[in-house]
Short mmCIF file of C-alpha atoms and ligand atoms in Angstrom, two decimals:
data_model
loop_
_atom_site.label_atom_id
_atom_site.label_comp_id
_atom_site.label_asym_id
_atom_site.label_seq_id
_atom_site.Cartn_x
_atom_site.Cartn_y
_atom_site.Cartn_z
CA UNK A 89 -14.38 -117.11 -8.10
CA UNK A 90 -10.60 -116.63 -8.14
CA UNK A 91 -9.17 -115.45 -4.83
CA UNK A 92 -7.88 -112.20 -6.30
CA UNK A 93 -11.39 -111.15 -7.38
CA UNK A 94 -13.02 -111.61 -3.97
CA UNK A 95 -13.71 -108.69 -1.65
CA UNK A 96 -11.86 -109.08 1.66
CA UNK A 97 -15.03 -109.40 3.82
CA UNK A 98 -16.17 -112.27 1.59
CA UNK A 99 -13.04 -114.31 2.22
CA UNK A 100 -13.11 -117.30 4.50
CA UNK A 101 -9.93 -117.40 6.54
CA UNK A 102 -8.59 -120.29 8.56
CA UNK A 103 -5.93 -119.98 11.23
CA UNK A 104 -4.13 -123.10 12.37
CA UNK A 105 -2.34 -122.53 15.67
CA UNK A 106 -3.79 -120.35 18.38
CA UNK A 107 -0.68 -119.10 20.15
CA UNK A 108 0.26 -115.45 20.61
CA UNK A 109 0.59 -114.77 16.91
CA UNK A 110 -2.35 -116.82 15.64
CA UNK A 111 -4.81 -115.20 18.01
CA UNK A 112 -3.45 -111.71 17.50
CA UNK A 113 -3.88 -112.16 13.75
CA UNK A 114 -7.42 -113.46 14.28
CA UNK A 115 -8.32 -110.39 16.30
CA UNK A 116 -6.74 -107.95 13.90
CA UNK A 117 -8.44 -109.53 10.88
CA UNK A 118 -11.82 -109.25 12.63
CA UNK A 119 -11.11 -105.69 13.67
CA UNK A 120 -10.02 -104.71 10.17
CA UNK A 121 -12.27 -106.45 7.66
CA UNK A 122 -13.38 -109.99 8.44
CA UNK A 123 -16.89 -110.91 9.63
CA UNK A 124 -16.32 -113.20 12.60
CA UNK A 125 -18.36 -116.01 11.04
CA UNK A 126 -15.81 -116.16 8.19
CA UNK A 127 -12.99 -117.01 10.57
CA UNK A 128 -12.05 -120.59 11.46
CA UNK A 129 -9.54 -121.58 14.11
CA UNK A 130 -7.87 -124.94 14.77
CA UNK A 131 -5.43 -125.72 17.55
CA UNK A 132 -4.00 -128.75 19.30
CA UNK A 133 -6.47 -128.53 22.15
CA UNK A 134 -4.51 -127.34 25.16
CA UNK A 135 -6.86 -126.21 27.96
CA UNK A 136 -4.93 -122.96 28.35
CA UNK A 137 -5.41 -122.06 24.69
CA UNK A 138 -9.06 -123.06 24.88
CA UNK A 139 -9.54 -120.63 27.74
CA UNK A 140 -7.77 -117.82 25.90
CA UNK A 141 -9.98 -118.38 22.85
CA UNK A 142 -13.03 -118.30 25.09
CA UNK A 143 -11.81 -115.04 26.60
CA UNK A 144 -11.63 -113.53 23.12
CA UNK A 145 -15.19 -114.69 22.39
CA UNK A 146 -13.98 -116.89 19.55
CA UNK A 147 -14.99 -120.36 20.80
CA UNK A 148 -17.67 -120.70 18.11
CA UNK A 149 -15.01 -120.33 15.43
CA UNK A 150 -13.04 -123.40 16.52
CA UNK A 151 -13.34 -126.31 14.06
CA UNK A 152 -11.37 -129.51 13.33
CA UNK A 153 -8.41 -128.91 11.06
CA UNK A 154 -9.86 -130.90 8.12
CA UNK A 155 -13.04 -128.86 8.21
CA UNK A 156 -10.99 -125.68 8.34
CA UNK A 157 -8.90 -126.70 5.32
CA UNK A 158 -12.01 -127.50 3.31
CA UNK A 159 -13.92 -124.35 4.26
CA UNK A 160 -11.26 -121.66 4.06
CA UNK A 161 -10.06 -119.76 0.98
CA UNK A 162 -6.84 -119.02 2.82
CA UNK A 163 -5.24 -120.96 5.63
CA UNK A 164 -2.67 -119.19 7.81
CA UNK A 165 -0.40 -121.53 9.72
CA UNK A 166 0.98 -120.18 12.96
CA UNK A 167 2.27 -123.32 14.64
CA UNK A 168 5.86 -123.72 15.83
CA UNK A 169 8.27 -124.75 13.08
CA UNK A 170 9.17 -127.77 15.21
CA UNK A 171 5.54 -128.95 15.03
CA UNK A 172 5.61 -129.01 11.24
CA UNK A 173 7.22 -132.44 11.28
CA UNK A 174 4.06 -134.00 12.76
CA UNK A 175 1.72 -131.91 10.70
CA UNK A 176 -0.60 -133.97 8.52
CA UNK A 177 -3.62 -132.92 6.58
CA UNK A 178 -5.63 -135.28 4.46
CA UNK A 179 -8.16 -132.96 2.88
CA UNK A 180 -7.29 -129.78 1.06
CA UNK A 181 -9.76 -127.57 -0.78
CA UNK A 182 -8.87 -127.37 -4.47
CA UNK A 183 -8.17 -123.64 -4.46
CA UNK A 184 -7.11 -123.16 -0.87
CA UNK A 185 -4.06 -120.94 -0.46
CA UNK A 186 -1.78 -121.93 2.42
CA UNK A 187 0.15 -119.13 4.06
CA UNK A 188 2.88 -120.38 6.34
CA UNK A 189 4.01 -118.25 9.24
CA UNK A 190 6.46 -120.91 10.45
CA UNK A 191 9.81 -119.13 10.65
CA UNK A 192 12.51 -120.90 8.71
CA UNK A 193 10.46 -123.63 6.96
CA UNK A 194 11.37 -123.32 3.28
CA UNK A 195 8.86 -123.14 0.44
CA UNK A 196 10.12 -126.38 -1.07
CA UNK A 197 9.24 -128.28 2.13
CA UNK A 198 5.86 -126.56 2.42
CA UNK A 199 4.99 -127.49 -1.15
CA UNK A 200 5.51 -131.17 -0.37
CA UNK A 201 2.70 -130.96 2.19
CA UNK A 202 0.41 -128.27 0.81
CA UNK A 203 0.98 -128.46 -2.93
CA UNK A 204 1.86 -125.51 -5.15
CA UNK A 205 -0.68 -123.11 -3.68
CA UNK A 206 1.49 -121.90 -0.84
CA UNK A 207 3.40 -118.83 0.26
CA UNK A 208 5.25 -117.72 3.36
CA UNK A 209 4.56 -114.78 5.60
CA UNK A 210 6.74 -113.37 8.31
CA UNK A 211 5.45 -110.66 10.61
CA UNK A 212 6.79 -108.68 13.50
CA UNK A 213 5.63 -109.51 17.02
CA UNK A 214 2.07 -109.41 18.42
CA UNK A 215 2.65 -106.17 20.26
CA UNK A 216 3.64 -104.33 17.08
CA UNK A 217 0.55 -105.75 15.35
CA UNK A 218 -1.76 -104.44 18.05
CA UNK A 219 -0.08 -101.03 17.86
CA UNK A 220 -0.50 -100.85 14.06
CA UNK A 221 3.28 -100.66 13.72
CA UNK A 222 3.88 -104.13 12.35
CA UNK A 223 6.02 -105.12 9.39
CA UNK A 224 5.34 -108.16 7.24
CA UNK A 225 6.98 -109.87 4.29
CA UNK A 226 5.27 -112.27 1.88
CA UNK A 227 7.30 -114.71 -0.15
CA UNK A 228 6.58 -115.28 -2.98
CA UNK A 229 4.54 -112.10 -3.18
CA UNK A 230 0.78 -112.74 -3.23
CA UNK A 231 -1.68 -109.98 -4.02
CA UNK A 232 -4.52 -111.25 -1.81
CA UNK A 233 -2.28 -111.81 1.21
CA UNK A 234 -0.85 -108.35 0.62
CA UNK A 235 -4.35 -106.82 0.60
CA UNK A 236 -5.15 -108.66 3.83
CA UNK A 237 -2.10 -107.47 5.70
CA UNK A 238 -2.12 -103.88 4.46
CA UNK A 239 -5.82 -103.57 5.35
CA UNK A 240 -4.90 -104.99 8.77
CA UNK A 241 -2.39 -102.20 9.32
CA UNK A 242 0.89 -103.94 8.48
CA UNK A 243 3.59 -102.27 6.41
CA UNK A 244 4.69 -104.78 3.79
CA UNK A 245 8.33 -105.11 2.85
CA UNK A 246 9.10 -106.44 -0.59
CA UNK A 247 11.85 -109.06 -0.63
CA UNK A 248 13.80 -110.19 -3.65
CA UNK A 249 13.96 -113.87 -2.73
CA UNK A 250 13.40 -116.44 -0.04
CA UNK A 251 16.96 -116.06 1.24
CA UNK A 252 16.12 -112.52 2.35
CA UNK A 253 13.42 -113.91 4.64
CA UNK A 254 16.20 -115.09 6.98
CA UNK A 255 17.34 -111.50 7.37
CA UNK A 256 13.80 -110.15 7.57
CA UNK A 257 13.01 -112.64 10.34
CA UNK A 258 16.05 -111.57 12.33
CA UNK A 259 15.03 -107.94 11.73
CA UNK A 260 11.59 -108.44 13.26
CA UNK A 261 13.22 -109.99 16.35
CA UNK A 262 15.25 -106.81 16.91
CA UNK A 263 12.76 -105.07 19.21
CA UNK A 264 13.21 -107.94 21.69
CA UNK A 265 16.99 -107.79 21.29
CA UNK A 266 17.01 -104.03 21.89
CA UNK A 267 14.89 -104.40 25.03
CA UNK A 268 17.35 -106.95 26.41
CA UNK A 269 20.36 -104.88 25.29
CA UNK A 270 19.03 -101.88 27.21
CA UNK A 271 18.34 -103.98 30.28
CA UNK A 272 21.87 -105.38 30.40
CA UNK A 273 23.52 -102.11 29.43
CA UNK A 274 24.86 -102.78 25.93
CA UNK A 275 25.46 -99.81 23.63
CA UNK A 276 23.96 -100.86 20.31
CA UNK A 277 24.29 -97.70 18.22
CA UNK A 278 27.94 -98.02 17.29
CA UNK A 279 27.76 -101.72 16.52
CA UNK A 280 25.21 -101.39 13.78
CA UNK A 281 27.39 -99.02 11.78
CA UNK A 282 29.49 -102.04 10.86
CA UNK A 283 26.78 -104.03 9.17
CA UNK A 284 27.73 -105.98 6.10
CA UNK A 285 26.16 -104.99 2.78
CA UNK A 286 24.12 -108.21 2.78
CA UNK A 287 22.39 -106.97 5.89
CA UNK A 288 20.48 -104.17 4.16
CA UNK A 289 17.14 -105.69 5.20
CA UNK A 290 18.24 -105.93 8.82
CA UNK A 291 19.55 -102.38 8.85
CA UNK A 292 16.19 -101.11 7.58
CA UNK A 293 14.35 -103.07 10.25
CA UNK A 294 16.76 -101.81 12.90
CA UNK A 295 15.54 -98.27 12.24
CA UNK A 296 11.94 -99.52 12.46
CA UNK A 297 12.68 -101.53 15.65
CA UNK A 298 13.95 -98.48 17.53
CA UNK A 299 10.59 -96.78 16.90
CA UNK A 300 8.29 -99.57 18.06
CA UNK A 301 9.55 -100.36 21.55
CA UNK A 302 6.95 -99.19 24.04
CA UNK A 303 7.60 -97.61 27.42
CA UNK A 304 7.35 -100.40 29.95
CA UNK A 305 5.63 -99.81 33.26
CA UNK A 306 7.69 -102.54 34.94
CA UNK A 307 10.46 -105.09 34.34
CA UNK A 308 7.76 -107.73 34.18
CA UNK A 309 6.09 -105.91 31.28
CA UNK A 310 9.41 -105.79 29.44
CA UNK A 311 9.94 -109.51 30.04
CA UNK A 312 6.45 -110.32 28.76
CA UNK A 313 7.11 -108.28 25.65
CA UNK A 314 10.25 -110.27 24.88
CA UNK A 315 8.61 -113.56 25.79
CA UNK A 316 5.71 -113.02 23.37
CA UNK A 317 8.10 -112.48 20.50
CA UNK A 318 10.29 -115.51 21.17
CA UNK A 319 9.17 -118.90 19.89
CA UNK A 320 10.86 -121.62 21.99
CA UNK A 321 13.81 -122.98 19.99
CA UNK A 322 13.41 -120.16 17.51
CA UNK A 323 15.30 -117.19 16.21
CA UNK A 324 14.61 -114.55 18.84
CA UNK A 325 15.73 -117.01 21.49
CA UNK A 326 19.01 -117.64 19.64
CA UNK A 327 19.60 -113.88 19.41
CA UNK A 328 18.89 -113.30 23.10
CA UNK A 329 21.09 -116.18 24.28
CA UNK A 330 23.97 -114.91 22.18
CA UNK A 331 23.45 -111.32 23.31
CA UNK A 332 23.59 -112.33 26.97
CA UNK A 333 26.74 -114.34 26.34
CA UNK A 334 28.77 -112.07 24.06
CA UNK A 335 27.16 -108.67 24.74
CA UNK A 336 27.52 -107.76 21.07
CA UNK A 337 24.46 -107.05 18.97
CA UNK A 338 26.13 -107.77 15.67
CA UNK A 339 27.22 -111.22 16.80
CA UNK A 340 23.75 -111.86 18.21
CA UNK A 341 22.20 -110.92 14.88
CA UNK A 342 24.52 -113.32 13.12
CA UNK A 343 23.47 -116.05 15.55
CA UNK A 344 19.85 -115.30 14.61
CA UNK A 345 20.57 -115.63 10.89
CA UNK A 346 22.38 -118.91 11.57
CA UNK A 347 19.44 -120.22 13.60
CA UNK A 348 16.99 -119.36 10.83
CA UNK A 349 19.19 -121.13 8.28
CA UNK A 350 19.61 -124.12 10.59
CA UNK A 351 15.82 -124.49 10.93
CA UNK A 352 15.58 -124.40 7.13
CA UNK A 353 18.21 -127.12 6.82
CA UNK A 354 16.47 -129.23 9.44
CA UNK A 355 13.24 -129.14 7.48
CA UNK A 356 14.62 -129.44 3.95
O1 LIG B 493 11.57 -116.25 17.55
C1 LIG B 493 11.13 -116.71 16.51
O2 LIG B 493 11.63 -117.71 15.99
C2 LIG B 493 9.98 -116.02 15.83
C3 LIG B 493 10.30 -115.63 14.44
C4 LIG B 493 10.23 -114.14 14.39
C5 LIG B 493 9.87 -113.74 15.73
N1 LIG B 493 9.68 -114.78 16.50
#
């Protein structure tokens, strides 16, 4: 049966990568529509991750990556972009749709590994997902992935092209940037009035970002929040480093866009 005709609870969903985002997505899919037996998880095997999966009661869903790729209708990939270079799969189900959550890796590079049946997804951080305040963009748009994420409580944002994903990605990092800005005493309001017209997506997400930052009980909670959003070597990290250095949100945002584009170049 074509993917688009299946009911969501009948889908078999694989998640490769069991970090913050992968496991949050797994939980939210189960909470929203997916029978747990239809979920498959693969990860590199770190003992820490194994323990976390156990804690979530998902150990029975862990399978080798080949098995996952054969069994699942859709495979979400939530590994670090830097790990894509070593990523090999030998078996791919004929109709499997691959959905890459690796920030910055372009469609053209994904197609070389996964074939034509591939799209990209970018979501806001795990905390926003758990709060039902998450944003997500799918590129190119895919109806089934859209049904999955809207049913899971995400607000989808329609993008015109892959280029806009760079800006969307920087936009979903803004909650972390705003938390840091507040901590180090930077006034962000005035700076965003100067945004360039090309930054329409970021401006929209800026408004969203201001509404999703929780009250933190302690500095440690605030640090954890930022940490969970920042992939090492990724875009949030580039924004935060720049913000600390130049104390200017607009410059930091530009550094984030540059980092996203640099990752794309690296993997093209
Ligand atoms: O920091 C990163 O690179 C990822 C992408 C969006 C949020 N975190």
